[in-house]
mmCIF file of C-alpha atoms in Angstrom:
data_model
loop_
_atom_site.group_PDB
_atom_site.id
_atom_site.type_symbol
_atom_site.label_atom_id
_atom_site.label_comp_id
_atom_site.label_asym_id
_atom_site.label_seq_id
_atom_site.Cartn_x
_atom_site.Cartn_y
_atom_site.Cartn_z
ATOM 1 C CA MET A 23 19.175 2.369 16.609
ATOM 2 C CA LYS A 24 17.665 5.506 15.194
ATOM 3 C CA ALA A 25 14.059 5.061 13.741
ATOM 4 C CA VAL A 26 12.070 7.923 12.033
ATOM 5 C CA TYR A 27 8.509 8.054 13.423
ATOM 6 C CA VAL A 28 5.648 9.493 11.934
ATOM 7 C CA GLU A 29 4.493 10.684 15.727
ATOM 8 C CA ASP A 30 0.808 12.211 15.159
ATOM 9 C CA SER A 31 -0.502 13.940 12.053
ATOM 10 C CA TYR A 32 2.024 16.033 10.405
ATOM 11 C CA SER A 33 5.002 15.256 13.339
ATOM 12 C CA VAL A 34 7.866 13.403 12.444
ATOM 13 C CA VAL A 35 10.441 12.974 15.005
ATOM 14 C CA VAL A 36 13.569 10.642 15.039
ATOM 15 C CA LYS A 37 13.803 8.167 18.240
ATOM 16 C CA ASP A 38 16.193 5.644 19.573
ATOM 17 C CA ILE A 39 14.578 2.157 19.702
ATOM 18 C CA GLU A 40 16.277 -1.438 20.058
ATOM 19 C CA LYS A 41 17.528 -2.850 16.985
ATOM 20 C CA PRO A 42 14.833 -5.865 15.591
ATOM 21 C CA GLU A 43 15.965 -9.304 16.473
ATOM 22 C CA ILE A 44 15.459 -11.458 13.335
ATOM 23 C CA LYS A 45 13.406 -14.737 13.207
ATOM 24 C CA PRO A 46 14.762 -17.723 11.570
ATOM 25 C CA ASP A 47 13.462 -16.916 8.113
ATOM 26 C CA GLU A 48 14.599 -13.365 8.299
ATOM 27 C CA VAL A 49 17.479 -10.932 7.423
ATOM 28 C CA LEU A 50 18.461 -8.010 8.944
ATOM 29 C CA ILE A 51 19.341 -5.075 6.510
ATOM 30 C CA LYS A 52 21.395 -2.182 7.148
ATOM 31 C CA VAL A 53 19.433 0.688 5.328
ATOM 32 C CA LYS A 54 21.518 2.750 3.260
ATOM 33 C CA VAL A 55 18.478 4.683 1.635
ATOM 34 C CA ALA A 56 14.829 4.608 2.420
ATOM 35 C CA GLY A 57 12.064 6.564 0.161
ATOM 36 C CA ILE A 58 9.344 8.493 0.936
ATOM 37 C CA CYS A 59 6.012 7.474 -0.665
ATOM 38 C CA GLY A 60 3.059 9.494 -1.165
ATOM 39 C CA SER A 61 0.984 6.701 0.724
ATOM 40 C CA ASP A 62 3.470 7.781 3.607
ATOM 41 C CA ILE A 63 2.178 11.140 3.266
ATOM 42 C CA HIS A 64 -0.861 9.815 3.821
ATOM 43 C CA THR A 65 -0.099 8.391 6.928
ATOM 44 C CA TYR A 66 1.777 11.906 7.819
ATOM 45 C CA LYS A 67 -1.851 13.571 7.167
ATOM 46 C CA GLY A 68 -3.706 10.769 9.184
ATOM 47 C CA LEU A 69 -5.588 9.487 6.249
ATOM 48 C CA HIS A 70 -4.343 6.097 5.710
ATOM 49 C CA PRO A 71 -6.405 3.344 5.771
ATOM 50 C CA PHE A 72 -4.284 1.191 7.883
ATOM 51 C CA ARG A 73 -1.041 2.893 8.676
ATOM 52 C CA LYS A 74 -1.941 4.845 11.550
ATOM 53 C CA PRO A 75 0.460 7.199 13.736
ATOM 54 C CA PRO A 76 2.775 6.246 15.578
ATOM 55 C CA VAL A 77 4.654 4.133 13.052
ATOM 56 C CA ILE A 78 8.377 3.683 11.918
ATOM 57 C CA ILE A 79 7.250 5.113 8.579
ATOM 58 C CA GLY A 80 8.426 3.471 5.245
ATOM 59 C CA HIS A 81 8.227 0.777 2.870
ATOM 60 C CA GLU A 82 10.637 1.508 0.540
ATOM 61 C CA VAL A 83 14.222 0.200 0.930
ATOM 62 C CA ALA A 84 17.722 -0.446 -0.220
ATOM 63 C CA GLY A 85 20.578 -1.437 1.958
ATOM 64 C CA GLU A 86 23.197 -4.105 2.925
ATOM 65 C CA ILE A 87 22.439 -7.663 4.697
ATOM 66 C CA VAL A 88 24.504 -7.614 7.841
ATOM 67 C CA GLN A 89 22.735 -10.794 9.657
ATOM 68 C CA VAL A 90 20.724 -13.922 8.043
ATOM 69 C CA GLY A 91 18.766 -16.242 10.082
ATOM 70 C CA GLU A 92 19.597 -19.798 10.516
ATOM 71 C CA ALA A 93 16.778 -21.070 7.923
ATOM 72 C CA VAL A 94 17.935 -18.620 5.287
ATOM 73 C CA THR A 95 19.655 -20.212 2.153
ATOM 74 C CA LYS A 96 19.568 -17.341 -0.783
ATOM 75 C CA PHE A 97 21.169 -14.843 0.828
ATOM 76 C CA LYS A 98 24.619 -13.942 2.924
ATOM 77 C CA VAL A 99 26.042 -11.380 5.045
ATOM 78 C CA GLY A 100 27.217 -8.481 2.190
ATOM 79 C CA ASP A 101 24.155 -9.018 -0.118
ATOM 80 C CA ARG A 102 23.206 -5.569 -1.616
ATOM 81 C CA VAL A 103 19.322 -5.934 -1.550
ATOM 82 C CA THR A 104 15.635 -4.717 -1.746
ATOM 83 C CA VAL A 105 12.904 -5.798 -0.570
ATOM 84 C CA GLU A 106 9.341 -6.524 -1.607
ATOM 85 C CA PRO A 107 7.460 -4.908 1.274
ATOM 86 C CA GLN A 108 4.017 -7.324 1.773
ATOM 87 C CA VAL A 109 4.010 -10.885 3.128
ATOM 88 C CA GLY A 110 0.680 -13.078 2.590
ATOM 89 C CA CYS A 111 -0.417 -15.881 4.660
ATOM 90 C CA GLY A 112 0.999 -18.812 2.133
ATOM 91 C CA LYS A 113 -1.897 -20.456 1.945
ATOM 92 C CA CYS A 114 -4.886 -18.879 1.183
ATOM 93 C CA GLU A 115 -6.001 -19.337 -2.912
ATOM 94 C CA TYR A 116 -4.379 -16.120 -3.560
ATOM 95 C CA CYS A 117 -1.011 -16.601 -2.383
ATOM 96 C CA LEU A 118 -0.565 -20.074 -3.723
ATOM 97 C CA ARG A 119 -1.419 -18.586 -7.457
ATOM 98 C CA GLY A 120 1.062 -15.537 -6.473
ATOM 99 C CA GLU A 121 -1.138 -13.015 -5.807
ATOM 100 C CA VAL A 122 0.339 -11.902 -2.513
ATOM 101 C CA ASN A 123 -1.509 -8.251 -3.043
ATOM 102 C CA TYR A 124 -5.157 -10.056 -2.933
ATOM 103 C CA CYS A 125 -4.513 -11.728 0.340
ATOM 104 C CA ALA A 126 -6.785 -10.949 3.182
ATOM 105 C CA ASP A 127 -3.908 -11.343 5.960
ATOM 106 C CA ARG A 128 -1.490 -9.404 3.772
ATOM 107 C CA LYS A 129 1.014 -8.050 6.526
ATOM 108 C CA ALA A 130 3.537 -4.460 5.403
ATOM 109 C CA PRO A 131 6.127 -2.403 7.142
ATOM 110 C CA GLY A 132 4.361 -0.232 9.703
ATOM 111 C CA VAL A 133 1.580 -2.386 10.322
ATOM 112 C CA GLY A 134 1.310 -4.793 13.320
ATOM 113 C CA GLY A 135 4.765 -5.557 14.449
ATOM 114 C CA TRP A 136 6.726 -5.260 11.619
ATOM 115 C CA TYR A 137 9.296 -1.901 11.422
ATOM 116 C CA GLY A 138 9.064 0.508 8.780
ATOM 117 C CA THR A 139 12.097 0.893 6.814
ATOM 118 C CA MET A 140 13.168 4.600 7.428
ATOM 119 C CA ALA A 141 15.488 3.262 10.506
ATOM 120 C CA GLU A 142 19.063 2.277 10.490
ATOM 121 C CA TYR A 143 18.063 -1.486 10.514
ATOM 122 C CA PHE A 144 15.282 -3.607 9.158
ATOM 123 C CA ALA A 145 14.147 -6.796 9.517
ATOM 124 C CA ALA A 146 12.659 -9.004 6.371
ATOM 125 C CA PRO A 147 11.602 -12.262 5.641
ATOM 126 C CA GLU A 148 13.993 -14.191 3.038
ATOM 127 C CA VAL A 149 10.712 -14.512 0.702
ATOM 128 C CA THR A 150 10.500 -10.626 0.229
ATOM 129 C CA VAL A 151 14.383 -9.763 -0.006
ATOM 130 C CA PHE A 152 15.866 -9.157 -4.077
ATOM 131 C CA LYS A 153 19.899 -8.845 -4.566
ATOM 132 C CA LEU A 154 20.619 -5.974 -6.478
ATOM 133 C CA PRO A 155 22.580 -6.031 -9.701
ATOM 134 C CA ASP A 156 26.365 -5.244 -8.851
ATOM 135 C CA ASP A 157 26.187 -2.244 -11.107
ATOM 136 C CA MET A 158 23.148 -0.602 -9.369
ATOM 137 C CA SER A 159 23.064 1.778 -6.651
ATOM 138 C CA TYR A 160 21.186 1.933 -3.667
ATOM 139 C CA GLU A 161 19.587 5.092 -4.929
ATOM 140 C CA GLN A 162 17.854 3.425 -7.731
ATOM 141 C CA GLY A 163 17.586 0.320 -5.799
ATOM 142 C CA VAL A 164 15.413 2.324 -3.515
ATOM 143 C CA LEU A 165 12.875 2.920 -6.494
ATOM 144 C CA VAL A 166 12.363 -0.614 -7.146
ATOM 145 C CA GLU A 167 9.244 -0.937 -4.809
ATOM 146 C CA PRO A 168 7.684 2.139 -6.448
ATOM 147 C CA PHE A 169 8.799 1.674 -10.235
ATOM 148 C CA ALA A 170 6.941 -1.880 -9.346
ATOM 149 C CA VAL A 171 3.506 -0.382 -8.790
ATOM 150 C CA GLY A 172 3.758 1.266 -12.339
ATOM 151 C CA VAL A 173 4.668 -1.899 -13.700
ATOM 152 C CA HIS A 174 1.811 -3.622 -12.451
ATOM 153 C CA ALA A 175 -0.696 -1.007 -13.269
ATOM 154 C CA VAL A 176 0.837 -1.259 -17.136
ATOM 155 C CA ARG A 177 0.150 -4.726 -16.668
ATOM 156 C CA LYS A 178 -3.483 -4.172 -15.388
ATOM 157 C CA ALA A 179 -3.812 -1.885 -17.854
ATOM 158 C CA GLY A 180 -2.742 -3.944 -20.868
ATOM 159 C CA ILE A 181 -0.669 -1.297 -22.528
ATOM 160 C CA GLN A 182 1.125 -2.810 -25.383
ATOM 161 C CA VAL A 183 3.081 -1.469 -28.352
ATOM 162 C CA GLY A 184 1.456 1.652 -30.228
ATOM 163 C CA ASP A 185 -0.836 2.702 -27.610
ATOM 164 C CA LYS A 186 -2.367 6.015 -26.813
ATOM 165 C CA VAL A 187 -1.889 6.982 -22.934
ATOM 166 C CA ALA A 188 -2.632 9.795 -20.776
ATOM 167 C CA VAL A 189 -1.154 9.370 -17.102
ATOM 168 C CA LEU A 190 -2.810 11.764 -14.770
ATOM 169 C CA GLY A 191 -0.737 13.091 -12.081
ATOM 170 C CA ALA A 192 3.045 13.771 -12.396
ATOM 171 C CA GLY A 193 4.089 12.897 -8.832
ATOM 172 C CA PRO A 194 6.816 9.885 -8.681
ATOM 173 C CA ILE A 195 3.979 7.242 -8.935
ATOM 174 C CA GLY A 196 2.787 8.721 -11.632
ATOM 175 C CA LEU A 197 6.524 9.702 -13.301
ATOM 176 C CA LEU A 198 6.948 5.624 -13.051
ATOM 177 C CA ALA A 199 4.103 4.605 -14.600
ATOM 178 C CA MET A 200 4.737 6.590 -17.371
ATOM 179 C CA ALA A 201 8.128 5.135 -17.561
ATOM 180 C CA ALA A 202 6.512 1.542 -17.511
ATOM 181 C CA ALA A 203 4.204 2.235 -20.258
ATOM 182 C CA LYS A 204 6.806 3.657 -22.431
ATOM 183 C CA ALA A 205 8.736 0.520 -21.741
ATOM 184 C CA ALA A 206 5.670 -1.539 -22.770
ATOM 185 C CA GLY A 207 5.677 0.166 -26.109
ATOM 186 C CA ALA A 208 3.450 3.099 -25.947
ATOM 187 C CA THR A 209 4.083 5.479 -28.344
ATOM 188 C CA THR A 210 2.183 8.490 -27.153
ATOM 189 C CA ILE A 211 2.212 9.466 -23.737
ATOM 190 C CA LEU A 212 0.445 12.563 -22.254
ATOM 191 C CA VAL A 213 0.969 13.622 -18.904
ATOM 192 C CA THR A 214 -1.050 15.827 -16.665
ATOM 193 C CA ASP A 215 -0.468 17.867 -13.527
ATOM 194 C CA VAL A 216 -1.180 21.411 -11.951
ATOM 195 C CA MET A 217 2.757 21.588 -11.297
ATOM 196 C CA ASP A 218 4.791 23.157 -14.524
ATOM 197 C CA TYR A 219 7.783 21.754 -12.661
ATOM 198 C CA ALA A 220 6.901 18.128 -12.962
ATOM 199 C CA LEU A 221 5.524 18.640 -16.342
ATOM 200 C CA GLU A 222 8.969 19.757 -17.370
ATOM 201 C CA SER A 223 10.322 16.571 -15.255
ATOM 202 C CA ALA A 224 7.693 14.453 -17.454
ATOM 203 C CA GLY A 225 9.134 15.480 -20.681
ATOM 204 C CA ARG A 226 12.631 15.126 -19.621
ATOM 205 C CA MET A 227 11.475 11.363 -18.645
ATOM 206 C CA GLY A 228 9.914 10.531 -21.940
ATOM 207 C CA ALA A 229 6.580 11.743 -22.005
ATOM 208 C CA THR A 230 5.645 12.894 -25.659
ATOM 209 C CA HIS A 231 3.072 15.502 -24.438
ATOM 210 C CA THR A 232 2.517 17.398 -21.426
ATOM 211 C CA LEU A 233 -0.518 19.282 -20.300
ATOM 212 C CA ASN A 234 -1.122 21.671 -17.201
ATOM 213 C CA ILE A 235 -4.539 21.761 -16.067
ATOM 214 C CA THR A 236 -5.143 24.081 -13.696
ATOM 215 C CA ASN A 237 -8.102 25.912 -13.716
ATOM 216 C CA LYS A 238 -9.454 24.372 -16.786
ATOM 217 C CA GLN A 239 -12.580 22.776 -16.584
ATOM 218 C CA GLU A 240 -12.505 20.892 -20.415
ATOM 219 C CA TRP A 241 -8.682 19.923 -20.455
ATOM 220 C CA MET A 242 -10.033 16.770 -21.594
ATOM 221 C CA ASP A 243 -10.622 18.467 -24.919
ATOM 222 C CA GLU A 244 -7.268 19.747 -25.021
ATOM 223 C CA ALA A 245 -5.768 16.462 -23.838
ATOM 224 C CA LYS A 246 -7.572 14.585 -27.178
ATOM 225 C CA ALA A 247 -6.510 17.436 -29.131
ATOM 226 C CA LEU A 248 -2.927 17.486 -28.285
ATOM 227 C CA VAL A 249 -2.827 14.178 -29.180
ATOM 228 C CA GLY A 250 -5.034 13.879 -32.252
ATOM 229 C CA GLY A 251 -8.037 11.495 -30.508
ATOM 230 C CA GLU A 252 -9.025 9.746 -27.753
ATOM 231 C CA PHE A 253 -6.807 7.338 -25.629
ATOM 232 C CA ASP A 254 -6.222 3.686 -25.667
ATOM 233 C CA LYS A 255 -5.569 3.593 -21.726
ATOM 234 C CA VAL A 256 -5.674 6.321 -19.025
ATOM 235 C CA LEU A 257 -3.334 5.671 -15.685
ATOM 236 C CA ILE A 258 -4.805 7.690 -12.694
ATOM 237 C CA ALA A 259 -2.276 8.602 -10.398
ATOM 238 C CA ALA A 260 -4.036 11.555 -8.472
ATOM 239 C CA GLY A 261 -6.740 10.585 -6.447
ATOM 240 C CA VAL A 262 -8.656 14.098 -6.956
ATOM 241 C CA PRO A 263 -12.749 14.662 -7.137
ATOM 242 C CA ASN A 264 -14.141 13.895 -10.920
ATOM 243 C CA ILE A 265 -11.186 12.036 -12.122
ATOM 244 C CA ILE A 266 -12.870 8.845 -12.815
ATOM 245 C CA ASP A 267 -15.586 10.860 -15.397
ATOM 246 C CA GLN A 268 -12.658 13.014 -16.799
ATOM 247 C CA SER A 269 -10.968 9.634 -17.397
ATOM 248 C CA LEU A 270 -13.962 7.930 -19.248
ATOM 249 C CA ARG A 271 -14.076 11.081 -21.358
ATOM 250 C CA LEU A 272 -10.768 10.504 -22.406
ATOM 251 C CA LEU A 273 -11.016 7.167 -23.334
ATOM 252 C CA ARG A 274 -11.638 5.773 -26.809
ATOM 253 C CA ARG A 275 -14.772 2.948 -27.083
ATOM 254 C CA GLY A 276 -13.338 -0.013 -25.373
ATOM 255 C CA GLY A 277 -10.548 1.790 -23.488
ATOM 256 C CA ARG A 278 -9.734 0.894 -19.870
ATOM 257 C CA MET A 279 -8.548 2.908 -17.181
ATOM 258 C CA VAL A 280 -6.145 1.580 -14.123
ATOM 259 C CA THR A 281 -6.671 3.285 -10.696
ATOM 260 C CA ILE A 282 -3.464 3.754 -8.951
ATOM 261 C CA ALA A 283 -3.845 6.711 -6.672
ATOM 262 C CA MET A 284 -5.208 6.455 -3.067
ATOM 263 C CA PHE A 285 -8.789 7.844 -3.197
ATOM 264 C CA HIS A 286 -10.496 9.337 0.129
ATOM 265 C CA GLY A 287 -14.200 9.911 -0.248
ATOM 266 C CA ASN A 288 -16.635 9.090 -3.412
ATOM 267 C CA GLN A 289 -16.242 9.124 -7.214
ATOM 268 C CA THR A 290 -19.295 9.939 -9.351
ATOM 269 C CA PHE A 291 -19.228 8.931 -13.433
ATOM 270 C CA ASP A 292 -21.339 8.575 -16.030
ATOM 271 C CA ILE A 293 -22.657 5.286 -16.375
ATOM 272 C CA HIS A 294 -23.774 5.581 -19.932
ATOM 273 C CA ASN A 295 -20.487 6.394 -21.208
ATOM 274 C CA LEU A 296 -18.940 3.109 -19.287
ATOM 275 C CA GLN A 297 -21.574 1.055 -20.609
ATOM 276 C CA ASN A 298 -22.540 2.052 -23.855
ATOM 277 C CA GLN A 299 -18.991 2.370 -25.047
ATOM 278 C CA GLU A 300 -17.868 -0.836 -23.274
ATOM 279 C CA LYS A 301 -15.027 1.335 -21.364
ATOM 280 C CA GLU A 302 -13.277 -0.481 -18.344
ATOM 281 C CA ILE A 303 -12.517 0.901 -14.753
ATOM 282 C CA VAL A 304 -9.897 -1.457 -13.477
ATOM 283 C CA GLY A 305 -8.558 -1.419 -9.432
ATOM 284 C CA CYS A 306 -5.032 -1.412 -8.729
ATOM 285 C CA MET A 307 -3.209 -2.910 -5.628
ATOM 286 C CA THR A 308 0.486 -3.141 -5.195
ATOM 287 C CA TYR A 309 2.279 -5.640 -7.289
ATOM 288 C CA THR A 310 3.462 -8.912 -7.838
ATOM 289 C CA ARG A 311 6.827 -10.861 -7.801
ATOM 290 C CA GLU A 312 6.770 -10.776 -11.364
ATOM 291 C CA ASP A 313 6.496 -7.023 -11.116
ATOM 292 C CA THR A 314 9.440 -6.541 -8.816
ATOM 293 C CA ILE A 315 11.417 -8.874 -10.831
ATOM 294 C CA THR A 316 10.608 -6.684 -13.733
ATOM 295 C CA ALA A 317 11.414 -3.257 -12.405
ATOM 296 C CA ILE A 318 14.904 -4.398 -10.999
ATOM 297 C CA ASP A 319 15.393 -5.492 -14.765
ATOM 298 C CA LEU A 320 14.165 -2.330 -16.323
ATOM 299 C CA LEU A 321 15.702 -0.085 -13.792
ATOM 300 C CA GLY A 322 19.345 -1.980 -14.907
ATOM 301 C CA ALA A 323 18.379 -1.386 -18.486
ATOM 302 C CA GLY A 324 17.919 2.516 -17.495
ATOM 303 C CA ALA A 325 14.155 2.588 -18.218
ATOM 304 C CA VAL A 326 14.367 5.268 -15.342
ATOM 305 C CA ASN A 327 16.023 8.543 -15.420
ATOM 306 C CA GLU A 328 16.632 8.932 -11.371
ATOM 307 C CA GLU A 329 18.280 12.030 -11.846
ATOM 308 C CA VAL A 330 14.932 13.433 -12.897
ATOM 309 C CA LEU A 331 12.714 11.830 -10.507
ATOM 310 C CA VAL A 332 14.937 12.176 -7.659
ATOM 311 C CA THR A 333 14.876 15.789 -6.201
ATOM 312 C CA HIS A 334 16.311 15.311 -2.545
ATOM 313 C CA LYS A 335 18.523 13.435 -0.702
ATOM 314 C CA LEU A 336 18.602 14.114 3.078
ATOM 315 C CA PRO A 337 20.105 12.291 6.207
ATOM 316 C CA TYR A 338 17.803 10.576 8.280
ATOM 317 C CA GLU A 339 17.703 13.298 10.837
ATOM 318 C CA GLN A 340 16.115 15.650 8.235
ATOM 319 C CA ALA A 341 13.277 13.523 7.462
ATOM 320 C CA ALA A 342 10.659 15.789 9.042
ATOM 321 C CA GLU A 343 12.288 18.430 6.339
ATOM 322 C CA GLY A 344 11.327 15.753 4.045
ATOM 323 C CA PHE A 345 7.967 15.219 4.534
ATOM 324 C CA ARG A 346 7.218 18.872 4.264
ATOM 325 C CA LEU A 347 8.912 19.031 1.235
ATOM 326 C CA VAL A 348 6.882 16.222 -0.445
ATOM 327 C CA ASP A 349 3.306 17.200 1.038
ATOM 328 C CA LYS A 350 3.971 20.940 0.290
ATOM 329 C CA LYS A 351 5.857 20.063 -3.029
ATOM 330 C CA GLU A 352 8.410 22.646 -1.830
ATOM 331 C CA ASP A 353 11.402 23.565 -3.818
ATOM 332 C CA SER A 354 10.199 21.398 -6.949
ATOM 333 C CA SER A 355 10.447 17.998 -5.111
ATOM 334 C CA LEU A 356 9.620 15.028 -6.806
ATOM 335 C CA LYS A 357 11.100 11.730 -5.023
ATOM 336 C CA VAL A 358 12.560 12.360 -1.768
ATOM 337 C CA LEU A 359 15.170 10.225 -0.350
ATOM 338 C CA VAL A 360 16.330 9.464 3.131
ATOM 339 C CA THR A 361 19.846 8.154 3.903
ATOM 340 C CA PHE A 362 21.474 6.726 6.818
#
């Protein structure tokens, strides 16, 4: 089969490899669509903490089951599915509580012997597989995983009806987090970025306010003026220097920020602004099964305008171009999909 490799930093190639053989508890999925995620770009740049080149890249997927293992009971050949791409040990206290994302032995595609999703076929344990609604396209189905990230972040933030929310970063994850915040009841949502086209897309997807922060040192005051006060919650979807301290300046007393982005290097902030005003900084790691189910339901209900979010669909032979588009933000790219 054909598979897309990040061969080395900034090097994407297509290779011929053996089709994976499934275990008794696995299904084999004929991949229709795979997505390029921001974390895939970290691998592409050689910066990812655990997914290192050379690797079959990808963890977002939608496709059709073509083979089931003998122990599989919930799926059959022909089912249209997506995957929650993480598996825990199943025995630790976190797994037993349904918190697979906390498991110290959590496995993910592109790590160890588990191939990534950007290939003609992808093997996945039955416990990670979810059926797509009959009226959901593969292009929508491949958004389940990144949307689950946004759903989980909104849960961690405790966003509720009437909240004022700032989303920092208008890449695909930021836009999906924004959509999840809107679905949770946030009535005022400001999105920041340095790209006007991304902010325009945020507006089309439901942001009430947008702000280009290019070359603005005191953009936090402008952001608060736009919405008439401080924010209840801040979702950080851009891992840039000083963003923790800037987020603290956006928050009301007792407000909460959630870090979604991958960070490189240290962040510094004013501890007095955190402690004296009882603000909170909350970490966020992937999602739970509950988040994935909610993401499917919300996508089916039209919570995400995928026609705005998905800007490019390329055949797998052009995967290298797709990675370049996302990395360089060329051609007004947001979500780039690779098709098989």
